[in-house]
Coordinates of C-alpha atoms in Angstrom, one line a residue:
Chain R
X1 CA -60.8 -70.3 -22.4
X2 CA -60.6 -66.8 -21.0
X3 CA -57.4 -64.9 -21.6
X4 CA -55.9 -62.2 -19.1
X5 CA -57.5 -59.2 -20.7
X6 CA -60.9 -60.8 -20.3
X7 CA -60.9 -61.4 -16.5
X8 CA -61.9 -58.2 -15.3
X9 CA -64.7 -57.5 -17.8
X10 CA -66.1 -61.0 -17.4
X11 CA -66.0 -60.6 -13.4
X12 CA -67.6 -57.3 -13.6
X13 CA -70.6 -58.9 -15.6
X14 CA -70.8 -62.0 -13.0
X15 CA -70.7 -59.5 -9.9
X16 CA -73.1 -56.7 -11.8
X17 CA -75.6 -59.7 -12.4
X18 CA -75.8 -60.7 -8.8
X19 CA -75.6 -57.4 -7.4
X20 CA -78.5 -56.9 -4.9
X21 CA -77.5 -60.5 -3.3
X22 CA -73.9 -59.8 -3.1
X23 CA -74.3 -56.2 -1.3
X24 CA -74.3 -57.5 2.3
X25 CA -70.9 -59.3 1.6
X26 CA -69.2 -56.2 0.6
X27 CA -66.2 -55.2 0.3
X28 CA -64.9 -57.5 -2.0
X29 CA -61.4 -57.4 -3.1
X30 CA -60.4 -59.3 -6.5
X31 CA -56.9 -60.8 -5.8
X32 CA -55.2 -61.4 -9.3
X33 CA -52.2 -63.2 -8.4
X34 CA -48.8 -63.6 -9.9
X35 CA -50.1 -66.3 -12.5
X36 CA -53.1 -64.3 -13.3
X37 CA -55.0 -66.5 -11.2
X38 CA -58.1 -64.8 -9.6
X39 CA -59.4 -65.3 -6.1
X40 CA -62.1 -63.3 -4.2
X41 CA -61.1 -62.0 -0.4
X42 CA -63.9 -61.1 1.8
X43 CA -64.1 -60.2 5.6
X44 CA -63.7 -63.4 7.7
X45 CA -67.4 -62.5 9.4
X46 CA -68.9 -63.6 5.8
X47 CA -67.5 -67.1 5.7
X48 CA -70.4 -69.8 4.7
X49 CA -70.7 -72.3 7.6
X50 CA -69.9 -75.6 6.8
X51 CA -72.7 -77.3 5.1
X52 CA -74.4 -73.8 3.9
X53 CA -76.9 -74.5 1.0
X54 CA -75.6 -74.5 -2.5
X55 CA -77.8 -71.4 -3.3
X56 CA -75.8 -69.2 -0.7
X57 CA -74.9 -66.2 -2.9
X58 CA -71.2 -66.6 -2.2
X59 CA -71.1 -70.3 -3.1
X60 CA -73.2 -69.4 -6.3
X61 CA -70.9 -66.6 -7.1
X62 CA -67.8 -68.9 -6.7
X63 CA -69.3 -71.3 -9.0
X64 CA -70.1 -69.0 -11.8
X65 CA -66.6 -67.7 -11.5
X66 CA -65.2 -71.1 -11.7
X67 CA -67.3 -71.9 -14.6
X68 CA -66.3 -68.7 -16.7
X69 CA -62.8 -68.0 -15.9
X70 CA -61.0 -71.4 -16.0
X71 CA -58.0 -71.9 -16.2
X72 CA -57.7 -68.4 -14.4
X73 CA -59.0 -70.0 -11.2
X74 CA -57.9 -72.7 -9.0
X75 CA -60.6 -75.4 -7.8
X76 CA -64.1 -74.1 -6.9
X77 CA -63.4 -74.4 -3.0
X78 CA -60.4 -72.0 -3.6
X79 CA -62.0 -68.9 -5.1
X80 CA -63.0 -67.5 -1.9
X81 CA -60.5 -66.4 0.6
X82 CA -61.6 -64.9 4.0
X83 CA -59.4 -62.7 6.0
X84 CA -59.5 -61.1 9.3
X85 CA -58.3 -57.5 8.7
X86 CA -59.5 -56.8 4.9
X87 CA -59.5 -53.1 5.3
X88 CA -55.6 -52.9 6.1
X89 CA -54.9 -55.8 3.4
X90 CA -57.0 -53.6 0.8
X91 CA -55.0 -50.6 1.9
X92 CA -51.9 -52.2 1.5
X93 CA -52.5 -53.8 -2.2
X94 CA -52.7 -50.4 -4.5
X95 CA -56.6 -51.6 -5.3
X96 CA -58.0 -50.1 -8.1
X97 CA -61.9 -49.9 -8.6
X98 CA -63.6 -52.4 -11.1
X99 CA -65.8 -50.8 -13.7
X100 CA -69.1 -52.3 -13.9
X101 CA -70.9 -53.2 -17.5
X102 CA -71.8 -49.5 -17.7
X103 CA -68.2 -48.0 -16.9
X104 CA -68.8 -47.1 -13.6
X105 CA -67.0 -48.4 -10.7
X106 CA -68.8 -51.0 -8.7
X107 CA -69.1 -49.7 -5.3
X108 CA -67.0 -51.6 -2.7
X109 CA -65.1 -54.1 -5.2
X110 CA -61.9 -53.6 -5.8
X111 CA -59.0 -55.1 -7.8
X112 CA -55.5 -56.1 -6.1
X113 CA -52.8 -56.9 -8.7
X114 CA -49.8 -58.9 -7.4
X115 CA -46.9 -58.3 -9.5
X116 CA -43.5 -60.1 -9.8
X117 CA -42.1 -56.6 -9.2
X118 CA -42.5 -54.4 -6.2
X119 CA -41.9 -50.9 -7.8
X120 CA -45.5 -50.0 -9.1
X121 CA -46.5 -47.3 -11.6
X122 CA -49.5 -46.4 -9.8
X123 CA -48.0 -45.6 -6.7
X124 CA -46.9 -42.0 -7.0
X125 CA -45.0 -40.2 -4.2
X126 CA -45.7 -36.6 -3.2
X127 CA -43.4 -33.9 -4.9
X128 CA -40.4 -33.1 -3.1
X129 CA -40.6 -29.7 -1.2
X130 CA -37.0 -29.6 -0.2
X131 CA -35.3 -29.5 -3.2
X132 CA -36.7 -29.3 -6.9
X133 CA -36.2 -32.9 -8.6
X134 CA -36.2 -33.2 -12.2
X135 CA -36.9 -36.6 -14.1
X136 CA -35.7 -37.4 -17.6
X137 CA -37.6 -40.3 -18.9
X138 CA -38.3 -41.7 -22.4
X139 CA -40.1 -44.6 -23.7
X140 CA -37.5 -45.4 -26.2
X141 CA -33.5 -45.3 -25.6
X142 CA -31.4 -43.7 -28.0
X143 CA -33.2 -40.3 -28.2
X144 CA -30.7 -38.1 -26.5
X145 CA -32.1 -38.0 -23.1
X146 CA -28.7 -38.3 -21.2
X147 CA -26.9 -36.0 -23.5
X148 CA -29.9 -33.1 -22.9
X149 CA -29.4 -34.1 -19.1
X150 CA -25.7 -33.5 -19.4
X151 CA -26.0 -30.3 -21.2
X152 CA -28.7 -29.1 -18.8
X153 CA -26.4 -29.7 -15.9
X154 CA -23.7 -27.7 -17.7
X155 CA -25.8 -24.8 -18.5
X156 CA -27.4 -24.7 -14.8
X157 CA -23.6 -24.8 -13.4
X158 CA -22.7 -22.0 -15.8
X159 CA -25.5 -20.0 -14.3
X160 CA -24.0 -20.6 -10.9
X161 CA -26.3 -23.4 -9.6
X162 CA -25.2 -26.4 -7.6
X163 CA -26.7 -29.3 -9.7
X164 CA -26.7 -32.9 -8.1
X165 CA -26.9 -35.4 -10.9
X166 CA -27.9 -39.0 -10.6
X167 CA -27.5 -41.8 -13.0
X168 CA -30.3 -44.2 -12.6
X169 CA -30.2 -45.9 -15.7
X170 CA -28.6 -48.8 -13.8
X171 CA -29.0 -51.3 -16.3
X172 CA -27.1 -49.3 -19.1
X173 CA -24.9 -46.8 -17.0
X174 CA -23.0 -44.1 -18.7
X175 CA -24.2 -40.7 -17.8
X176 CA -21.6 -40.0 -15.4
X177 CA -18.6 -40.9 -18.2
X178 CA -20.2 -37.8 -19.8
X179 CA -19.8 -35.4 -17.1
X180 CA -16.4 -36.8 -15.7
X181 CA -13.1 -37.8 -17.2
X182 CA -12.2 -41.5 -16.4
X183 CA -9.7 -40.4 -13.5
X184 CA -12.4 -38.5 -11.7
X185 CA -14.9 -41.2 -11.3
X186 CA -15.7 -41.7 -7.6
X187 CA -14.8 -44.9 -6.0
X188 CA -18.7 -46.2 -5.8
X189 CA -22.0 -45.8 -7.4
X190 CA -25.5 -45.9 -6.7
X191 CA -25.4 -50.0 -7.0
X192 CA -22.9 -50.1 -4.2
X193 CA -25.1 -48.2 -1.8
X194 CA -28.3 -50.0 -2.6
X195 CA -26.4 -53.3 -1.9
X196 CA -24.5 -52.2 1.2
X197 CA -27.9 -50.7 2.7
X198 CA -29.2 -54.0 2.6
X199 CA -26.9 -54.6 5.8
X200 CA -27.1 -51.1 7.1
X201 CA -23.7 -50.5 5.8
X202 CA -24.7 -47.7 3.6
X203 CA -22.6 -45.2 5.4
X204 CA -19.4 -47.3 4.3
X205 CA -19.8 -46.0 0.6
X206 CA -21.9 -42.9 0.9
X207 CA -18.7 -40.5 1.4
X208 CA -17.5 -41.5 -2.0
X209 CA -20.4 -42.0 -4.1
X210 CA -19.9 -38.9 -6.1
X211 CA -17.4 -36.4 -7.7
X212 CA -17.5 -32.9 -8.9
X213 CA -17.3 -32.6 -12.5
X214 CA -14.5 -30.4 -13.8
X215 CA -16.9 -29.1 -16.3
X216 CA -18.6 -26.8 -13.6
X217 CA -17.2 -23.4 -13.6
X218 CA -19.5 -21.0 -12.0
X219 CA -21.7 -23.3 -10.1
X220 CA -21.0 -27.1 -9.3
X221 CA -22.0 -30.4 -10.9
X222 CA -21.9 -33.2 -8.5
X223 CA -22.2 -36.6 -10.2
X224 CA -23.6 -39.8 -8.7
X225 CA -22.9 -42.4 -11.0
X226 CA -24.6 -45.8 -11.2
X227 CA -21.2 -47.6 -10.5
X228 CA -17.8 -46.6 -9.3
X229 CA -14.5 -46.1 -11.1
X230 CA -14.0 -49.9 -10.9
X231 CA -17.4 -51.2 -11.3
X232 CA -16.2 -54.7 -9.7
X233 CA -19.0 -57.3 -9.6
X234 CA -21.5 -55.1 -11.3
X235 CA -23.9 -58.0 -12.4
X236 CA -23.9 -59.6 -9.1
X237 CA -24.7 -56.4 -7.3
X238 CA -27.2 -55.3 -9.9
X239 CA -28.9 -58.5 -9.2
X240 CA -29.4 -57.6 -5.5
X241 CA -30.4 -53.9 -5.6
X242 CA -34.3 -54.9 -5.8
X243 CA -33.9 -56.6 -2.5
X244 CA -36.1 -55.0 0.2
X245 CA -34.3 -54.0 3.5
X246 CA -35.7 -54.8 7.1
X247 CA -35.8 -52.4 10.0
X248 CA -35.0 -53.7 13.6
X249 CA -38.8 -53.9 14.2
X250 CA -39.0 -56.2 11.3
X251 CA -40.9 -53.5 8.9
X252 CA -39.6 -53.9 5.5
X253 CA -38.3 -50.9 2.8
X254 CA -38.6 -51.8 -0.7
X255 CA -36.1 -50.9 -2.8
X256 CA -37.5 -47.8 -4.6
X257 CA -38.0 -46.6 -0.7
X258 CA -34.5 -47.2 0.0
X259 CA -33.6 -45.5 -3.2
X260 CA -35.7 -42.5 -2.4
X261 CA -33.7 -42.4 0.9
X262 CA -30.5 -42.6 -0.6
X263 CA -31.5 -39.5 -2.6
X264 CA -32.8 -37.6 0.6
X265 CA -29.3 -38.5 2.1
X266 CA -27.4 -37.1 -0.7
X267 CA -29.4 -33.9 -0.8
X268 CA -28.9 -33.4 2.8
X269 CA -25.3 -34.0 2.4
X270 CA -24.7 -31.6 -0.6
X271 CA -27.5 -29.2 -0.4
X272 CA -27.9 -28.6 -4.1
X273 CA -30.1 -26.2 -5.9
X274 CA -31.7 -29.0 -8.3
X275 CA -31.4 -32.5 -8.8
X276 CA -31.5 -33.9 -12.2
X277 CA -32.1 -37.8 -12.7
X278 CA -31.4 -39.8 -15.6
X279 CA -34.3 -42.7 -15.6
X280 CA -33.9 -45.8 -17.3
X281 CA -35.9 -46.0 -20.6
X282 CA -39.0 -48.1 -21.4
X283 CA -41.7 -49.6 -19.1
X284 CA -39.3 -51.0 -16.7
X285 CA -38.9 -51.3 -12.9
X286 CA -36.2 -48.8 -12.3
X287 CA -37.9 -46.3 -14.6
X288 CA -41.1 -46.7 -12.5
X289 CA -39.1 -45.9 -9.6
X290 CA -37.6 -42.7 -10.9
X291 CA -41.0 -41.6 -12.4
X292 CA -43.6 -42.3 -9.9
X293 CA -41.3 -42.6 -6.3
X294 CA -38.9 -40.0 -6.2
X295 CA -40.9 -37.1 -5.8
X296 CA -40.1 -35.5 -9.0
X297 CA -41.6 -32.0 -9.6
X298 CA -40.9 -32.3 -13.5
X299 CA -40.8 -35.5 -15.3
X300 CA -39.6 -34.8 -18.9
X301 CA -41.1 -37.4 -21.3
X302 CA -38.7 -37.6 -24.5
X303 CA -40.4 -38.5 -27.6
X304 CA -39.7 -38.9 -31.2
X305 CA -42.7 -38.7 -33.4
X306 CA -43.3 -42.5 -34.1
X307 CA -45.6 -45.1 -33.1
X308 CA -43.5 -46.6 -30.7
X309 CA -43.3 -43.5 -28.7
X310 CA -46.9 -43.0 -28.7
X311 CA -48.1 -46.5 -28.0
X312 CA -45.7 -46.6 -25.2
X313 CA -46.8 -43.6 -23.5
X314 CA -50.7 -44.2 -24.0
X315 CA -49.9 -48.0 -22.2
X316 CA -48.4 -45.8 -19.1
X317 CA -51.4 -43.1 -19.2
X318 CA -54.0 -45.7 -19.4
X319 CA -52.8 -47.6 -16.5
X320 CA -52.8 -44.3 -14.5
X321 CA -56.1 -43.6 -15.6
X322 CA -57.5 -47.2 -14.6
X323 CA -56.1 -46.7 -11.1
X324 CA -57.5 -43.2 -10.7
X325 CA -54.2 -41.5 -10.1
X326 CA -53.8 -39.3 -13.0
X327 CA -54.5 -36.1 -10.9
X328 CA -51.5 -36.8 -8.9
X329 CA -49.0 -37.1 -11.4
X330 CA -50.1 -35.3 -14.5
X331 CA -49.1 -31.8 -13.3
X332 CA -45.5 -32.7 -13.1
X333 CA -45.1 -34.0 -17.0
X334 CA -43.8 -32.1 -20.0
X335 CA -43.5 -33.3 -23.1
X336 CA -39.9 -33.0 -25.0
X337 CA -39.6 -33.2 -28.8
X338 CA -36.3 -34.9 -29.1
X339 CA -33.8 -34.8 -32.0
X340 CA -36.2 -32.7 -34.1
X341 CA -35.3 -32.8 -37.7
X342 CA -33.8 -29.8 -39.1
X343 CA -33.6 -30.8 -42.5
X344 CA -37.4 -31.2 -43.1
X345 CA -38.3 -29.0 -46.2
X346 CA -40.5 -27.5 -43.5
X347 CA -39.1 -27.9 -40.1
X348 CA -42.3 -26.6 -38.7
X349 CA -44.4 -29.2 -39.9
X350 CA -42.4 -31.8 -38.1
X351 CA -43.1 -29.8 -34.8
X352 CA -46.5 -29.3 -35.3
X353 CA -47.2 -32.9 -36.2
X354 CA -45.4 -34.1 -32.8
X355 CA -47.4 -31.3 -31.2
X356 CA -50.6 -32.9 -32.5
X357 CA -49.8 -36.5 -31.4
X358 CA -48.6 -35.4 -27.9
X359 CA -52.2 -33.3 -27.6
X360 CA -54.2 -36.4 -28.6
X361 CA -52.4 -38.4 -26.0
X362 CA -52.9 -36.1 -23.1
X363 CA -56.5 -35.3 -24.4
X364 CA -57.4 -38.7 -24.2
X365 CA -56.3 -39.7 -20.7
X366 CA -54.9 -37.0 -18.5
X367 CA -56.8 -33.9 -19.5
X368 CA -60.2 -33.2 -18.0
X369 CA -62.8 -32.6 -20.5
X370 CA -63.1 -28.7 -21.4
X371 CA -66.1 -27.2 -19.7
X372 CA -68.6 -25.7 -21.9
X373 CA -68.8 -22.9 -19.6
X374 CA -67.5 -22.0 -16.2
X375 CA -70.2 -22.3 -13.9
X376 CA -68.7 -23.9 -10.9
X377 CA -65.2 -23.5 -8.8
X378 CA -63.9 -26.8 -10.5
X379 CA -64.5 -25.8 -14.1
X380 CA -62.1 -22.8 -13.3
X381 CA -59.5 -25.1 -12.2
X382 CA -60.1 -27.9 -14.9
X383 CA -56.6 -29.4 -16.2
X384 CA -57.6 -28.8 -19.7
X385 CA -55.5 -27.0 -22.4
X386 CA -56.0 -26.1 -26.1
X387 CA -53.6 -27.4 -28.7
X388 CA -51.6 -24.3 -29.1
X389 CA -51.6 -23.3 -25.4
X390 CA -47.9 -23.7 -24.6
X391 CA -48.8 -23.7 -20.7
X392 CA -50.2 -27.3 -21.3
X393 CA -47.8 -30.3 -20.7
X394 CA -48.4 -31.6 -24.1
X395 CA -46.9 -28.6 -25.6
X396 CA -43.3 -29.9 -26.5
X397 CA -40.1 -28.3 -25.6
X398 CA -38.1 -28.9 -28.9
X399 CA -34.3 -30.1 -28.8
X400 CA -33.4 -29.9 -32.7
X401 CA -31.1 -32.7 -34.0
X402 CA -27.6 -31.1 -33.8
X403 CA -24.3 -33.0 -35.4
X404 CA -22.4 -31.8 -32.6
X405 CA -24.5 -33.7 -30.2
X406 CA -25.0 -36.7 -32.2
X407 CA -23.4 -40.0 -31.8
X408 CA -20.3 -38.6 -29.4
X409 CA -18.5 -41.2 -27.5
X410 CA -17.8 -38.9 -24.4
X411 CA -19.8 -36.0 -23.7
X412 CA -17.2 -35.0 -21.5
X413 CA -14.9 -34.2 -24.2
X414 CA -17.6 -32.5 -26.1
X415 CA -18.6 -30.4 -23.6
X416 CA -15.4 -29.3 -22.4
X417 CA -14.9 -25.7 -24.4
X418 CA -18.2 -26.2 -25.6
X419 CA -19.7 -22.7 -26.8
X420 CA -22.5 -21.8 -24.6
X421 CA -24.2 -20.3 -27.8
X422 CA -24.3 -23.8 -29.2
X423 CA -25.9 -25.5 -26.1
X424 CA -28.6 -22.6 -26.0
X425 CA -29.2 -23.1 -29.7
X426 CA -30.2 -26.7 -29.1
X427 CA -31.2 -27.2 -25.5
X428 CA -32.3 -23.4 -25.0
X429 CA -36.1 -24.5 -24.4
X430 CA -35.4 -27.1 -22.0
X431 CA -33.1 -25.0 -20.1
X432 CA -35.4 -22.3 -19.9
X433 CA -37.8 -24.2 -18.7
X434 CA -35.4 -25.6 -15.6
X435 CA -34.8 -22.1 -15.0
X436 CA -38.4 -21.1 -14.6
X437 CA -38.5 -24.1 -12.1
X438 CA -35.8 -22.7 -10.0
X439 CA -37.5 -19.1 -10.2
X440 CA -40.6 -20.5 -8.8
X441 CA -39.1 -22.5 -6.4
X442 CA -37.2 -19.3 -5.1
X443 CA -40.6 -17.8 -4.3
Chain M
X1 CA -40.7 -101.2 14.9
X2 CA -40.7 -97.5 13.7
X3 CA -44.2 -95.9 12.7
X4 CA -44.4 -94.6 9.3
X5 CA -44.4 -90.7 9.1
X6 CA -47.7 -89.1 8.2
X7 CA -47.5 -87.0 5.0
X8 CA -46.9 -83.1 6.0
X9 CA -49.3 -80.4 5.9
X10 CA -47.1 -77.7 6.6
X11 CA -49.8 -75.1 6.4
X12 CA -51.8 -76.7 9.0
X13 CA -49.0 -77.4 11.1
X14 CA -47.9 -74.0 11.2
X15 CA -51.4 -72.7 12.3
X16 CA -51.8 -75.3 14.9
X17 CA -48.4 -74.6 16.4
X18 CA -49.2 -71.1 16.5
X19 CA -52.6 -71.4 18.0
X20 CA -51.4 -73.7 21.0
X21 CA -48.3 -71.2 21.2
X22 CA -50.8 -68.4 21.6
X23 CA -53.1 -70.3 24.0
X24 CA -49.8 -71.2 26.2
X25 CA -48.3 -67.7 26.0
X26 CA -51.7 -66.2 27.1
X27 CA -52.6 -68.7 30.0
X28 CA -52.3 -67.3 33.8
X29 CA -49.6 -68.0 34.6
X30 CA -48.1 -68.3 30.9
X31 CA -46.5 -71.4 30.0
X32 CA -43.8 -69.9 28.3
X33 CA -41.4 -72.5 27.8
X34 CA -43.9 -74.7 25.8
X35 CA -44.9 -71.6 24.0
X36 CA -41.5 -71.0 23.1
X37 CA -40.9 -74.2 21.3
X38 CA -44.3 -74.1 19.2
X39 CA -43.7 -70.8 18.2
X40 CA -40.5 -71.8 16.4
X41 CA -42.2 -75.0 15.1
X42 CA -44.8 -72.5 13.8
X43 CA -42.4 -70.6 12.0
X44 CA -40.4 -73.8 10.5
X45 CA -43.6 -75.1 9.3
X46 CA -44.6 -71.9 7.4
X47 CA -41.3 -71.5 5.7
X48 CA -41.0 -75.3 4.8
X49 CA -44.5 -74.7 3.1
X50 CA -42.9 -72.6 0.7
X51 CA -39.5 -74.4 0.2
X52 CA -41.8 -77.6 -0.6
X53 CA -43.5 -75.4 -2.9
X54 CA -40.2 -74.2 -4.5
X55 CA -38.9 -77.6 -4.8
X56 CA -38.0 -79.2 -1.3
X57 CA -37.8 -82.9 -2.2
X58 CA -39.0 -85.4 0.5
X59 CA -38.2 -89.0 0.7
X60 CA -40.3 -92.1 0.7
X61 CA -41.0 -91.6 4.4
X62 CA -42.1 -87.8 4.1
X63 CA -38.6 -86.7 5.3
X64 CA -36.6 -84.1 3.4
X65 CA -34.1 -85.9 1.1
X66 CA -31.3 -82.9 1.6
X67 CA -29.9 -82.8 5.0
X68 CA -29.7 -79.1 4.9
X69 CA -33.5 -79.3 5.1
X70 CA -34.0 -81.5 7.7
X71 CA -33.6 -78.4 10.5
X72 CA -35.6 -76.3 12.5
X73 CA -36.4 -72.5 12.5
X74 CA -33.1 -71.8 13.9
X75 CA -31.3 -73.1 10.5
X76 CA -34.4 -73.0 8.0
X77 CA -34.4 -69.1 8.3
X78 CA -31.4 -68.8 6.2
X79 CA -31.9 -72.2 4.2
X80 CA -35.4 -70.6 3.2
X81 CA -33.6 -68.0 1.4
X82 CA -31.8 -70.4 -1.1
X83 CA -35.2 -71.5 -2.2
X84 CA -36.3 -68.1 -2.6
X85 CA -33.8 -66.8 -4.5
X86 CA -34.7 -65.6 -8.2
X87 CA -38.5 -65.3 -6.9
X88 CA -40.7 -62.4 -5.7
X89 CA -38.8 -60.1 -3.4
X90 CA -42.4 -59.6 -1.6
X91 CA -41.5 -62.9 0.0
X92 CA -37.7 -62.2 1.5
X93 CA -37.2 -62.6 5.0
X94 CA -35.2 -60.1 7.1
X95 CA -31.3 -61.0 7.2
X96 CA -31.6 -61.1 10.9
X97 CA -32.9 -64.2 12.1
X98 CA -35.1 -64.3 15.4
X99 CA -34.7 -67.6 16.1
X100 CA -30.7 -67.3 16.4
X101 CA -31.4 -67.9 20.3
X102 CA -33.9 -70.7 19.7
X103 CA -33.0 -74.4 19.4
X104 CA -35.2 -77.7 19.3
X105 CA -32.9 -78.8 22.3
X106 CA -34.5 -76.4 24.8
X107 CA -37.2 -78.7 25.1
X108 CA -35.1 -80.7 27.9
X109 CA -34.5 -77.1 29.7
X110 CA -36.0 -76.1 32.8
X111 CA -38.8 -73.8 32.3
X112 CA -37.3 -71.1 34.5
X113 CA -34.9 -70.4 31.5
X114 CA -37.5 -68.9 29.5
X115 CA -38.1 -65.2 29.9
X116 CA -41.0 -63.4 28.1
X117 CA -38.8 -60.9 26.3
X118 CA -36.8 -63.7 24.6
X119 CA -40.5 -65.6 23.7
X120 CA -42.0 -62.3 22.5
X121 CA -38.8 -62.2 20.2
X122 CA -39.7 -65.7 18.9
X123 CA -43.5 -64.6 18.6
X124 CA -42.7 -62.1 16.4
X125 CA -40.5 -64.3 14.3
X126 CA -43.7 -66.8 13.9
X127 CA -46.1 -63.9 13.3
X128 CA -43.7 -62.7 10.6
X129 CA -43.7 -66.1 8.8
X130 CA -47.7 -66.2 9.1
X131 CA -48.2 -62.8 7.4
X132 CA -45.3 -64.1 4.8
X133 CA -47.7 -67.2 4.4
X134 CA -51.0 -64.9 3.7
X135 CA -48.8 -62.8 1.3
X136 CA -47.9 -66.2 -0.5
X137 CA -51.3 -67.1 -0.9
X138 CA -52.2 -63.7 -2.4
X139 CA -49.5 -64.1 -4.8
X140 CA -50.7 -67.4 -5.8
X141 CA -47.5 -69.3 -4.4
X142 CA -49.6 -71.0 -2.0
X143 CA -53.2 -72.6 -2.4

């Protein structure tokens, strides 16, 4: 009996072993359905005629797959599916190449994965060019991500910037309460817009989707919460945000595209200098939308030095590697060492251990191999960094643990009247990085 | 005496109604009235293939047990979402029903009532159901 992880290696072997005979039938799209069942989709012109001999290469292929992959296939005659518009279908299904026995991609053979969710980690939107967008993401919750975002917004507003903050931790909302007192919460939130938009009614709520934080003195902090002052039937609304919407011509927009449209509308309406987005933690559908679909210019990866953190990031990085999309996203990443212990015998030791773990993670999946010598143009621009190279995204921005910001119920109360030197002491590296982004943007 | 109903094959029925609708639509001169009926029937069958997969019950005579399921495209479009809820959003339907102005009773009407633009709207609705069924096959919801 095969199990899920054995399917693709087994298929690679079966196809590889029949390689010359299968070449005339390329391209082949391996379809792995919602239940993990395999079918092969080929162009309709290759469909064997009824009564074709049993030694027809495609019939032999189907028989071999059936024998090997039960129960991950249906009946033998259901294994091959023939479609008229295979090229269009392939493009629409985020295919990735199937690696053969030697690890090299088998030309013309791709895998389409059908998932129960629509947002996909491997579909990566181009970086925003209108307004810098920064996503705060963590594999685990409770690492001080939202606090760091609130402090960043505060510091940028102190520097006179107009900051738009989005709480996209829809399943565990709360960022807005850190930046707004209860009586200043707006009437609606992102969830309301996503639900109204399904019926083309987004305009009914968009005007009341934000509130100005009283914490901003020199600049402005515009907060867009997950829900409004009265959350209403929040659970019922949350269960609908994933729906696609349909345009008049019948074309569909999946929910993350709708979210991206909302962000565009908010930017157009409020003209911020920068957008800070609080993502949901973990390998989650909302997180996937935040990290890959919103055109982020920087994605802060919050990390505690622990097995859970590195295992989680490794799973994601390997997924991008498998789908061949690392180049599209790796330059946006920046690791953040969160809640760094300050009571350690040697605080530097904790920092250096985290840095090393981070380096190993980036080295094995996102960094190019270091060229031995620079001999070509590509070598000059290879994406590779040494452990101590602070330009590398693995080189952490550190946020020391600080009692003043730990376990506080209301960041709003905490940030009100906060000493800017304390914010600088704790979040200085992060804030400097954001200011650098804004400076480079101005150029 | 009433003949026993043949067992339904909703997928095949969707396909054959579609093929015949296309033949009639592209005839010169086009047979718009009958094409229009067949586009509606094709969409109904495609949606019922998925509803059946998701639990629509048939009685001993192959008729849906629930009277709400014994309807045609103009009502089944909305009914389909009742069965789909909680399942893949890739198989969701637009909220605007392209068969709002289609009725099985139009089979009694004079052919001059059937204008090309209206029939084309129903053709698009049936095509959308066909692509939904193709998606369902890739997702593994239909064989």
